[in-house]
mmCIF file of C-alpha atoms in Angstrom:
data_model
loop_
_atom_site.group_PDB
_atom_site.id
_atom_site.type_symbol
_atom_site.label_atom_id
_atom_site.label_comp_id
_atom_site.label_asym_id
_atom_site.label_seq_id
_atom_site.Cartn_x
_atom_site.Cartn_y
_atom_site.Cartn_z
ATOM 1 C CA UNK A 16 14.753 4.088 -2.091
ATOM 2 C CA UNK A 17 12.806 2.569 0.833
ATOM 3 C CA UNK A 18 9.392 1.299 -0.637
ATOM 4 C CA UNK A 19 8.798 -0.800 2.970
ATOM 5 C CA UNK A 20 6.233 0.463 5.118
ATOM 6 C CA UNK A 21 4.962 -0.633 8.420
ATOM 7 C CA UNK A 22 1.917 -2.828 8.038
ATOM 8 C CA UNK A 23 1.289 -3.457 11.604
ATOM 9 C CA UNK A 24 2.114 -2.269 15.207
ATOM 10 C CA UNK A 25 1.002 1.561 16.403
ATOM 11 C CA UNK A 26 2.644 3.096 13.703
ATOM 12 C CA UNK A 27 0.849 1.008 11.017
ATOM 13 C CA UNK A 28 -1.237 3.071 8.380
ATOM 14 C CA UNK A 29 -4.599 2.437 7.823
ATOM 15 C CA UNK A 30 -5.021 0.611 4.529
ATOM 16 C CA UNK A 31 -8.103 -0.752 2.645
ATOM 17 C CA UNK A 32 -7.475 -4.488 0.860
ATOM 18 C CA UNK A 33 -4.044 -3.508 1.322
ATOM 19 C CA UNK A 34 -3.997 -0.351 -0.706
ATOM 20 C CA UNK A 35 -3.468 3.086 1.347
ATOM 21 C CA UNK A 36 -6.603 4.722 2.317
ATOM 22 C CA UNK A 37 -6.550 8.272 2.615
ATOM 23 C CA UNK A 38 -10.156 9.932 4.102
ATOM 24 C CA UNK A 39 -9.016 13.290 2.411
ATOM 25 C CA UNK A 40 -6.268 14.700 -0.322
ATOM 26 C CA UNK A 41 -4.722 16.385 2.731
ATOM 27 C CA UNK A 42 -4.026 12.735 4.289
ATOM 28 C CA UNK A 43 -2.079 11.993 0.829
ATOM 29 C CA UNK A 44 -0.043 15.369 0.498
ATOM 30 C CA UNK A 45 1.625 14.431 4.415
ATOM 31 C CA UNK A 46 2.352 11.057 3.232
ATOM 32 C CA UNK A 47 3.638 11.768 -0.037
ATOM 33 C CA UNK A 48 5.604 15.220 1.548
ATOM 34 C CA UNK A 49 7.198 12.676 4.760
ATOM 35 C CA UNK A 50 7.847 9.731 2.016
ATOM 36 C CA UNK A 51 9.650 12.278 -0.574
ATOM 37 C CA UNK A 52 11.418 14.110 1.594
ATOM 38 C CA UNK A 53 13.042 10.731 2.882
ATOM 39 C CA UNK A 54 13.878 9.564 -0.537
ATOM 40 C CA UNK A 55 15.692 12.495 -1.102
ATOM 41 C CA UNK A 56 17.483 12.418 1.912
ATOM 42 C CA UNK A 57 16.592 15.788 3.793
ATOM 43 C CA UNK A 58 14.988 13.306 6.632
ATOM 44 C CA UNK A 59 15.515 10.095 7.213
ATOM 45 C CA UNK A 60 12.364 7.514 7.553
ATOM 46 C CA UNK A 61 13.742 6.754 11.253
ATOM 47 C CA UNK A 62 13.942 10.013 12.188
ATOM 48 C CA UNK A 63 10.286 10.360 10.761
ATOM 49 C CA UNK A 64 8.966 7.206 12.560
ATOM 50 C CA UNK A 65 10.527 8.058 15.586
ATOM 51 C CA UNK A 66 8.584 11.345 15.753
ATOM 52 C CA UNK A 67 5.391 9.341 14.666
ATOM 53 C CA UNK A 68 5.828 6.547 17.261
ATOM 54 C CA UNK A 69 6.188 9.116 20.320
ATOM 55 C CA UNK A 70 2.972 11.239 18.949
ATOM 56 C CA UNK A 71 0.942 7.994 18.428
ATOM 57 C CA UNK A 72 2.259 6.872 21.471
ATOM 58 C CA UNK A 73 1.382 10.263 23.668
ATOM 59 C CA UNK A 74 -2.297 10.353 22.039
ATOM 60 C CA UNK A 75 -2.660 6.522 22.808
ATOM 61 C CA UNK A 76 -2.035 6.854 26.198
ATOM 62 C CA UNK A 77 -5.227 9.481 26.141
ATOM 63 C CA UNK A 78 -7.628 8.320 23.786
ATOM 64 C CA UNK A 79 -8.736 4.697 22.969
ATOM 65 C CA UNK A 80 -11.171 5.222 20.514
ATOM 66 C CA UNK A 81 -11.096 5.552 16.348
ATOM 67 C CA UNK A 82 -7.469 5.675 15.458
ATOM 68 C CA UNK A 83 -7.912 4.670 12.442
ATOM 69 C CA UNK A 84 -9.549 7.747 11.407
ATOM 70 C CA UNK A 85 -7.150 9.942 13.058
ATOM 71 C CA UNK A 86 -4.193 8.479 12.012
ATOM 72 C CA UNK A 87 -2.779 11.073 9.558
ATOM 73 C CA UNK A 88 -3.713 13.753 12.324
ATOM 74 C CA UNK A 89 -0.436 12.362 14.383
ATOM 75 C CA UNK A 90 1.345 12.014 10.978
ATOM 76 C CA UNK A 91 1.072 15.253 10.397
ATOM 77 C CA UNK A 92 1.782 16.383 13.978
ATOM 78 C CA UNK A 93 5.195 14.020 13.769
ATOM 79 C CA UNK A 94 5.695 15.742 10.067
ATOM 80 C CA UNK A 95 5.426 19.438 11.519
ATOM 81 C CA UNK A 96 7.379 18.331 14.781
ATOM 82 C CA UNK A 97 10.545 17.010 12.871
ATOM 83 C CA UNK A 98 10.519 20.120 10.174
ATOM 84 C CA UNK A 99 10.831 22.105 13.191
ATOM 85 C CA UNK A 100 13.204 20.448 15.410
ATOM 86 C CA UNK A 101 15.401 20.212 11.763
ATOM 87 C CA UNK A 102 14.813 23.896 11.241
ATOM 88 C CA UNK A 103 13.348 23.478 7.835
ATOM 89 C CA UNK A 104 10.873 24.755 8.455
ATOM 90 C CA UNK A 105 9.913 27.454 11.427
ATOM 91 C CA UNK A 106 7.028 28.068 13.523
ATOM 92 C CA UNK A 107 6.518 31.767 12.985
ATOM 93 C CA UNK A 108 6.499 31.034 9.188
ATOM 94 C CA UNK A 109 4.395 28.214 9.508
ATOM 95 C CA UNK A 110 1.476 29.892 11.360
ATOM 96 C CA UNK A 111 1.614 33.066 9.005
ATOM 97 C CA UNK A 112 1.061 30.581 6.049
ATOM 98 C CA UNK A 113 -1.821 29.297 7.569
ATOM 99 C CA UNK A 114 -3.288 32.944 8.310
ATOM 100 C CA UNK A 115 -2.350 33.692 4.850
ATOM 101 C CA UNK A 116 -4.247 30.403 3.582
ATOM 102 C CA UNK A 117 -7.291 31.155 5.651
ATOM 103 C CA UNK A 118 -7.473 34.631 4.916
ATOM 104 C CA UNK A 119 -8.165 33.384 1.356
ATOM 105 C CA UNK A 120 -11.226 34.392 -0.463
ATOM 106 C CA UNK A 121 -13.604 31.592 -1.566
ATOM 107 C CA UNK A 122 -12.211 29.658 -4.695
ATOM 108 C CA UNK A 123 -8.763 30.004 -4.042
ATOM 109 C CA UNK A 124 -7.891 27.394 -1.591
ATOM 110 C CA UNK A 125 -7.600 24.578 -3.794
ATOM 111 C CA UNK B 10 -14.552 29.798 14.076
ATOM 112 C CA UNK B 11 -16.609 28.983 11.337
ATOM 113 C CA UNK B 12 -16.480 31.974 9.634
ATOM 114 C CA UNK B 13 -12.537 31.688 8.997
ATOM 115 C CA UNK B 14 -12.465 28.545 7.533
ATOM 116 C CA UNK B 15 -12.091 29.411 3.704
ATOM 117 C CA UNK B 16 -13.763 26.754 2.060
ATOM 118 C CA UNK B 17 -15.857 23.782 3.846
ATOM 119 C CA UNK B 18 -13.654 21.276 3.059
ATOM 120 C CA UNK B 19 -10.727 22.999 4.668
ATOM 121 C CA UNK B 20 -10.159 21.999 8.181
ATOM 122 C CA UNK B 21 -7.250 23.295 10.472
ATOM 123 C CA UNK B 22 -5.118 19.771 9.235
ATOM 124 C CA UNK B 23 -5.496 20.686 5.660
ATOM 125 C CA UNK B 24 -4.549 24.269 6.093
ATOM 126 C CA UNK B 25 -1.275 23.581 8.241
ATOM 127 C CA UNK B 26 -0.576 20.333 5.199
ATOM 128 C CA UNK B 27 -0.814 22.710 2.548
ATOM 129 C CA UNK B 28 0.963 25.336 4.640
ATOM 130 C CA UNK B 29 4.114 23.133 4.911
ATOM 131 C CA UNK B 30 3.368 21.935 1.634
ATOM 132 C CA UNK B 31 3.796 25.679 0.230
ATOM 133 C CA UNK B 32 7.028 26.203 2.937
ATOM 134 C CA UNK B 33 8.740 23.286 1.418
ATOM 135 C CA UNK B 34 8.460 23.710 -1.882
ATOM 136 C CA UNK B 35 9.485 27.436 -1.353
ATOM 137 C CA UNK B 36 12.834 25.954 0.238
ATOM 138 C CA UNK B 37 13.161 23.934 -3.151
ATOM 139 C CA UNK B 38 13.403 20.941 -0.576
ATOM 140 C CA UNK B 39 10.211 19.211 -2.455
ATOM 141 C CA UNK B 40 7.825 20.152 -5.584
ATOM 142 C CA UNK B 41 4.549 19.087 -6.249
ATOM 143 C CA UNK B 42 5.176 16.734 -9.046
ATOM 144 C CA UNK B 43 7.761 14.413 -6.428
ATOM 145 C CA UNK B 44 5.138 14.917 -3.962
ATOM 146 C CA UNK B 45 2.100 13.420 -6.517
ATOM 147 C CA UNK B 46 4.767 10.836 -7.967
ATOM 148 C CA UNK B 47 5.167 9.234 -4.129
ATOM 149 C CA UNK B 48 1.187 9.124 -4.111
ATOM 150 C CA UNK B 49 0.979 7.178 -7.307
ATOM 151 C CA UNK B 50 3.690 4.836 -6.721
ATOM 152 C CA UNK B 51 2.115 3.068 -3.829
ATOM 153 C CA UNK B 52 -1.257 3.300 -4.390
ATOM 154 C CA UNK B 53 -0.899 2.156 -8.523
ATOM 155 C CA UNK B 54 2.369 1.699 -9.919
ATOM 156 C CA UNK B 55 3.413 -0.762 -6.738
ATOM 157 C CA UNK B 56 0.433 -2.963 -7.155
ATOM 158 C CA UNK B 57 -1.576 -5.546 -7.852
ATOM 159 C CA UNK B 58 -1.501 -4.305 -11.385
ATOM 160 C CA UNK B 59 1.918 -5.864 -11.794
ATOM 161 C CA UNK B 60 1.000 -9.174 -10.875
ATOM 162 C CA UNK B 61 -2.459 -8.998 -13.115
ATOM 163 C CA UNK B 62 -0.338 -8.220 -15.662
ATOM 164 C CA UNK B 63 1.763 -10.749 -15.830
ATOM 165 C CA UNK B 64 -1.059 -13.316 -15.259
ATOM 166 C CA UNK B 65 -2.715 -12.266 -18.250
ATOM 167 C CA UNK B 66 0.255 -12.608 -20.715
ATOM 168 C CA UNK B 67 0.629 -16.042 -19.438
ATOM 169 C CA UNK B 68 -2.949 -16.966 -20.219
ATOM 170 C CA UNK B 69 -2.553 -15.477 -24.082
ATOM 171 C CA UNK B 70 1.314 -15.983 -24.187
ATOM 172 C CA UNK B 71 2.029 -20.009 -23.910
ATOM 173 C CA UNK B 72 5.414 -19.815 -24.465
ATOM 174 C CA UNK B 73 5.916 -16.836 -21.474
ATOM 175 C CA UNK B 74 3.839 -19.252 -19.557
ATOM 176 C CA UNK B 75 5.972 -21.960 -19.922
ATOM 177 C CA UNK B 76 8.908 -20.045 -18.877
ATOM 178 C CA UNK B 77 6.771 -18.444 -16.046
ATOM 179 C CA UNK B 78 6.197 -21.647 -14.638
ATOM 180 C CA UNK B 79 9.583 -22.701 -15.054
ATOM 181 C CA UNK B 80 11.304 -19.968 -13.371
ATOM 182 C CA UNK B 81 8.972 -17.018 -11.808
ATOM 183 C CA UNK B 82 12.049 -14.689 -11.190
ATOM 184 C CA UNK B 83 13.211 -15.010 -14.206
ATOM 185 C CA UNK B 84 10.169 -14.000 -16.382
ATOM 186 C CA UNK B 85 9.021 -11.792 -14.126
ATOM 187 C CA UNK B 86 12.569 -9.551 -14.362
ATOM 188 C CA UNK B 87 11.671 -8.939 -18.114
ATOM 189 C CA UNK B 88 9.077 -5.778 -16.841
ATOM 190 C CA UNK B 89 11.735 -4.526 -14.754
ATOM 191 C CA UNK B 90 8.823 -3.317 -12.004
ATOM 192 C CA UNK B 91 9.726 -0.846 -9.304
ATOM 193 C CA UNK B 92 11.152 -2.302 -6.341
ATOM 194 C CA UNK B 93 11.059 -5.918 -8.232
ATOM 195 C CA UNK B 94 14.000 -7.772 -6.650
ATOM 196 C CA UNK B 95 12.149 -10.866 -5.915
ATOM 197 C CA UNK B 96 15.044 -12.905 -5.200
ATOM 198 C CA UNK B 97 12.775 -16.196 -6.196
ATOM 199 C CA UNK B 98 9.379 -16.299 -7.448
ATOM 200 C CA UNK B 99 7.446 -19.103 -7.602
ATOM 201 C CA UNK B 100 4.498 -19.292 -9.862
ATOM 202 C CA UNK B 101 2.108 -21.886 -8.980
ATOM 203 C CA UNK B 102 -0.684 -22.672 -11.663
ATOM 204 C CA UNK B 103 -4.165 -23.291 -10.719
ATOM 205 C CA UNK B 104 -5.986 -26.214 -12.411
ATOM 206 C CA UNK B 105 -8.955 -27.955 -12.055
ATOM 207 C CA UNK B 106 -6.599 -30.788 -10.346
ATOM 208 C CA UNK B 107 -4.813 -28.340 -8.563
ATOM 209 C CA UNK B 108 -5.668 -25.106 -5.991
ATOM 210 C CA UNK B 109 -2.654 -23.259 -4.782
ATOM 211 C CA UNK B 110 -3.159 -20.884 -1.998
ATOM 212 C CA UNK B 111 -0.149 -18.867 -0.247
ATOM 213 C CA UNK B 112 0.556 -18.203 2.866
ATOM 214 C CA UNK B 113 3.882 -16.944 5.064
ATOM 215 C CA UNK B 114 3.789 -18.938 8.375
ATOM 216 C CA UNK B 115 6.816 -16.971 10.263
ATOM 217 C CA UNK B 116 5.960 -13.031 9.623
ATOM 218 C CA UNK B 117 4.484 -11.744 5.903
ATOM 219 C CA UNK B 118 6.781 -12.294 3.116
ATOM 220 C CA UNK B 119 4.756 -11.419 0.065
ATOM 221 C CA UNK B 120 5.913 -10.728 -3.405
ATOM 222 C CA UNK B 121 4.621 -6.591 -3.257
ATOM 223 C CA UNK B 122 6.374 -5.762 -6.397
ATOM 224 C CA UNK B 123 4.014 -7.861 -7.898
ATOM 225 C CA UNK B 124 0.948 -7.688 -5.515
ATOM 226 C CA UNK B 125 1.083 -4.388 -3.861
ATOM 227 C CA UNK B 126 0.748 -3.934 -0.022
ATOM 228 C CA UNK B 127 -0.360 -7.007 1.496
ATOM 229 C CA UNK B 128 -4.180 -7.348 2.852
ATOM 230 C CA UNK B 129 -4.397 -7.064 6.743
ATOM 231 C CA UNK B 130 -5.682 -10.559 7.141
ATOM 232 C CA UNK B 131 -2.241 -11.938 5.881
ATOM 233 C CA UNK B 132 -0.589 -10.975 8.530
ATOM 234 C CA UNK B 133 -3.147 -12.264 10.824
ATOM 235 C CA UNK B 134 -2.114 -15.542 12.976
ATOM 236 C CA UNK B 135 -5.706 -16.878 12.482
ATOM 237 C CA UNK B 136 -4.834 -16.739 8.699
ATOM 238 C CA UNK B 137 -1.413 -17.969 8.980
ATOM 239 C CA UNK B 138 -1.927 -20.952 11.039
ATOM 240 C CA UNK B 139 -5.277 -22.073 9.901
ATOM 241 C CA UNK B 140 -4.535 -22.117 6.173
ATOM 242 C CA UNK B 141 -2.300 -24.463 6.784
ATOM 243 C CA UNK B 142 -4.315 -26.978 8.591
ATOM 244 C CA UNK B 143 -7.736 -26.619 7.543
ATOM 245 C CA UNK B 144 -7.291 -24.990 4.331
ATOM 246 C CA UNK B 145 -10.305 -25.766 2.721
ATOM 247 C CA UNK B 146 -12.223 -24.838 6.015
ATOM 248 C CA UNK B 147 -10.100 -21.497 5.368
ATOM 249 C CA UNK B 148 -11.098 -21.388 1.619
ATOM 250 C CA UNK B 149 -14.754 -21.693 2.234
ATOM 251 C CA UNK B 150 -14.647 -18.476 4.445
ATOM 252 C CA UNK B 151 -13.235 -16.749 1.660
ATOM 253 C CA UNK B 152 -16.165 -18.043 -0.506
ATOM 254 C CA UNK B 153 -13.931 -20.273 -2.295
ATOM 255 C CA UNK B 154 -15.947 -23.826 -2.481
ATOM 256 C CA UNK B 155 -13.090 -26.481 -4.455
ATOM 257 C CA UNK B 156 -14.947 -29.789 -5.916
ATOM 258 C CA UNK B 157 -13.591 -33.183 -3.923
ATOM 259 C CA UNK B 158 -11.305 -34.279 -6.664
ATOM 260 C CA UNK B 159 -9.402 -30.688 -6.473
ATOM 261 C CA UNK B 160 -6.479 -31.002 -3.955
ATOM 262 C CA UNK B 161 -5.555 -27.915 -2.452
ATOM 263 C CA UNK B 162 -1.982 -27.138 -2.107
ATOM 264 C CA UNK B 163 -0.745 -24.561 0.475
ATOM 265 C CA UNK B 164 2.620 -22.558 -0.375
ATOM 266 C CA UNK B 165 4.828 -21.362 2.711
ATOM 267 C CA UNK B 166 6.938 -18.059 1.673
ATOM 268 C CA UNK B 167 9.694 -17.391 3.032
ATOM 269 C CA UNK B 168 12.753 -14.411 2.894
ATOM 270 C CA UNK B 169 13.823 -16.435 0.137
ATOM 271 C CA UNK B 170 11.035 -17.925 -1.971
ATOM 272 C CA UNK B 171 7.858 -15.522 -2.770
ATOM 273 C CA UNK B 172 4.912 -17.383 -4.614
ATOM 274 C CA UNK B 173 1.968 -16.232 -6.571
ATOM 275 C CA UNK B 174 -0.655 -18.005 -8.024
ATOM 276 C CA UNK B 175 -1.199 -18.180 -11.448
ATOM 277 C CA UNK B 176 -5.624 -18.320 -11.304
ATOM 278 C CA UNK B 177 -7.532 -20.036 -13.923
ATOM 279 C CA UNK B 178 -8.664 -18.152 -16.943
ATOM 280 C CA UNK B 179 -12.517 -17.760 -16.238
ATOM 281 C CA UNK B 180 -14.544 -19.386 -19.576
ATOM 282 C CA UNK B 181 -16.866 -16.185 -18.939
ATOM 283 C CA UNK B 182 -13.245 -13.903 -20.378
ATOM 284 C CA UNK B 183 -13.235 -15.772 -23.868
ATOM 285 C CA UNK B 184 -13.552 -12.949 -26.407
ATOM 286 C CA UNK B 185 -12.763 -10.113 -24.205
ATOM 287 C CA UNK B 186 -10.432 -7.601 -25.754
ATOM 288 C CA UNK B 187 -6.870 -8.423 -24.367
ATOM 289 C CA UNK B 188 -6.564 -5.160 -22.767
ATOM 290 C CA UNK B 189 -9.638 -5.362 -20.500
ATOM 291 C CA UNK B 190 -8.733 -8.866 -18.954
ATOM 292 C CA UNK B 191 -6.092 -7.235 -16.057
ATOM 293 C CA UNK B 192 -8.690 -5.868 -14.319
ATOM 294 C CA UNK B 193 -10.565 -9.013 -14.229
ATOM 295 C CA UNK B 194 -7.414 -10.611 -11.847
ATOM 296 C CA UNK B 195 -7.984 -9.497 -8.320
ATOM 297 C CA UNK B 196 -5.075 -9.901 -5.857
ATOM 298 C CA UNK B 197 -7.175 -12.221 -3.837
ATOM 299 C CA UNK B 198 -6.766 -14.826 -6.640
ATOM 300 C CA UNK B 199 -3.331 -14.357 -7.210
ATOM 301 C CA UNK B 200 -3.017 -15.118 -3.499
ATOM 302 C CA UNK B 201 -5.343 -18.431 -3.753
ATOM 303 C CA UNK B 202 -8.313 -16.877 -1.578
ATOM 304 C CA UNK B 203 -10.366 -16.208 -4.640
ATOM 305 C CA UNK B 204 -11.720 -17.830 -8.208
ATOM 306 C CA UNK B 205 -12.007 -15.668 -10.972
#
């Protein structure tokens, strides 16, 4: 199981006296989903990182400011690129499960 | 838009995380549980738990301390902790002769298994070439004032050879119950940038 993680470099996470900081549960779920599905071997980390690297590096080359706080934004992005380009997941399905989620009354979208 | 979004904390990257989320775990390629149990292990079970944890027993253990200080790996691979193959640990005791402080000159090598993920500043060249030659300058920026008589001694890790600092037992923890003292050793002082 690979417990190493990037500390530094564009593709570092952001981290808080070394622990990971996560700005909402969402941020958690992406890296726990991309980190899981690694360990058991339906991605591989490098696959994963080099999806991150090229959105990190694409949104770098626009945007200088507050990466920090965007970071699991990309992560997510490079998550949902790679499911796609593997065909585990697919598009169509994926944007009728978000209708579905935000067609949701109140109360159910925890 | 607004007046879609279901709940105010939702925002368009939560939907689309829990709508993979839900995908995935429909294709029996991930549950929830493995999901939460990823989450856990780096943020707790890989942390600096482990190492407090082991400090402690050797401050109310004297004969693990003794072997603790005699060979680190050794007592150490009695917990078995996740990820723990320290291929040598050194444990370096702080005494009122004595501060140890660590450091990895070359990259970052840091015992994790025992400490977690490493703070940003140790990877920083100020930190890694400073400590080394004006370590009590260093110290004192980390609020750690040492009287003259205490020597400082600065430990260079390596692939090889991981060190962690064994900190004083603070007077002020006589009396507490054993089970609250853990959370009284910060990483910082297992590191040498901090007193207890």
């Amino acid at each position: 199981m690979n417990e190493e993680l990037e500390l530094e470099g564009p593709i570092a996470p952001p981290l808080a006296n070394g622990e990971l900081l996560f700005d909402a549960p969402w941020q958690g779920r992406v890296f726990g989903m991309a980190r899981a599905l690694a360990d058991q071997g339906a991605i591989t980390w490098d696959d994963f990182r080099v999806e991150l690297i090229a959105v990190i590096g694409a949104w770098d080359a626009q945007s200088e400011d507050a990466r920090v706080y965007h970071y699991y934004d990309r992560f997510l992005q490079a998550l949902e690129t790679l499911l796609v380009k593997r065909g585990m997941v697919a598009e169509g399905e994926l944007r009728a499960q978000v209708d579905a989620i935000e067609a949701r009354p109140h109360g159910h979208d925890h | 838009m607004a007046e879609h979004r279901p709940h105010p904390a939702s925002t368009p990257q939560s939907i689309r995380a829990e709508a993979i989320e839900i995908l995935l775990i429909e294709r029996g390629l991930l549950s929830e549980s493995v999901i939460d149990d990823v989450i856990v292990r780096f943020n707790e079970r890989v942390g600096p738990m482990n190492g407090a944890r082991v400090v402690v027993r050797a401050w109310t253990d004297p004969e693990f301390k003794t072997r603790l200080l005699a060979d680190g790996s050794a007592a150490v691979a009695e917990y078995d902790f996740e990820g723990g193959q320290v291929d040598k640990l050194v444990v370096v005791e702080n005494t009122e002769a004595v501060h140890n402080v660590v450091v990895c000159t070359l990259c970052s090598c840091y015992p994790w298994s025992l400490l977690g993920l490493p703070p940003r500043w140790y990877k920083d060249p100020a930190y890694r070439s400073r400590i080394v030659r004006e370590p009590r300058a260093v110290l004192e920026e980390f609020g750690v004032s040492l009287a003259e008589s205490t020597s400082v001694q600065v430990w260079d890790s390596s692939a090889e050879v991981r060190y962690l600092v064994l900190p004083q037992r603070p007077t002020s923890s006589i009396g507490l119950d054993e089970a609250d003292l853990p959370a009284l050793v910060t990483r910082d002082s297992m590191i040498g940038v901090a007193l207890l």
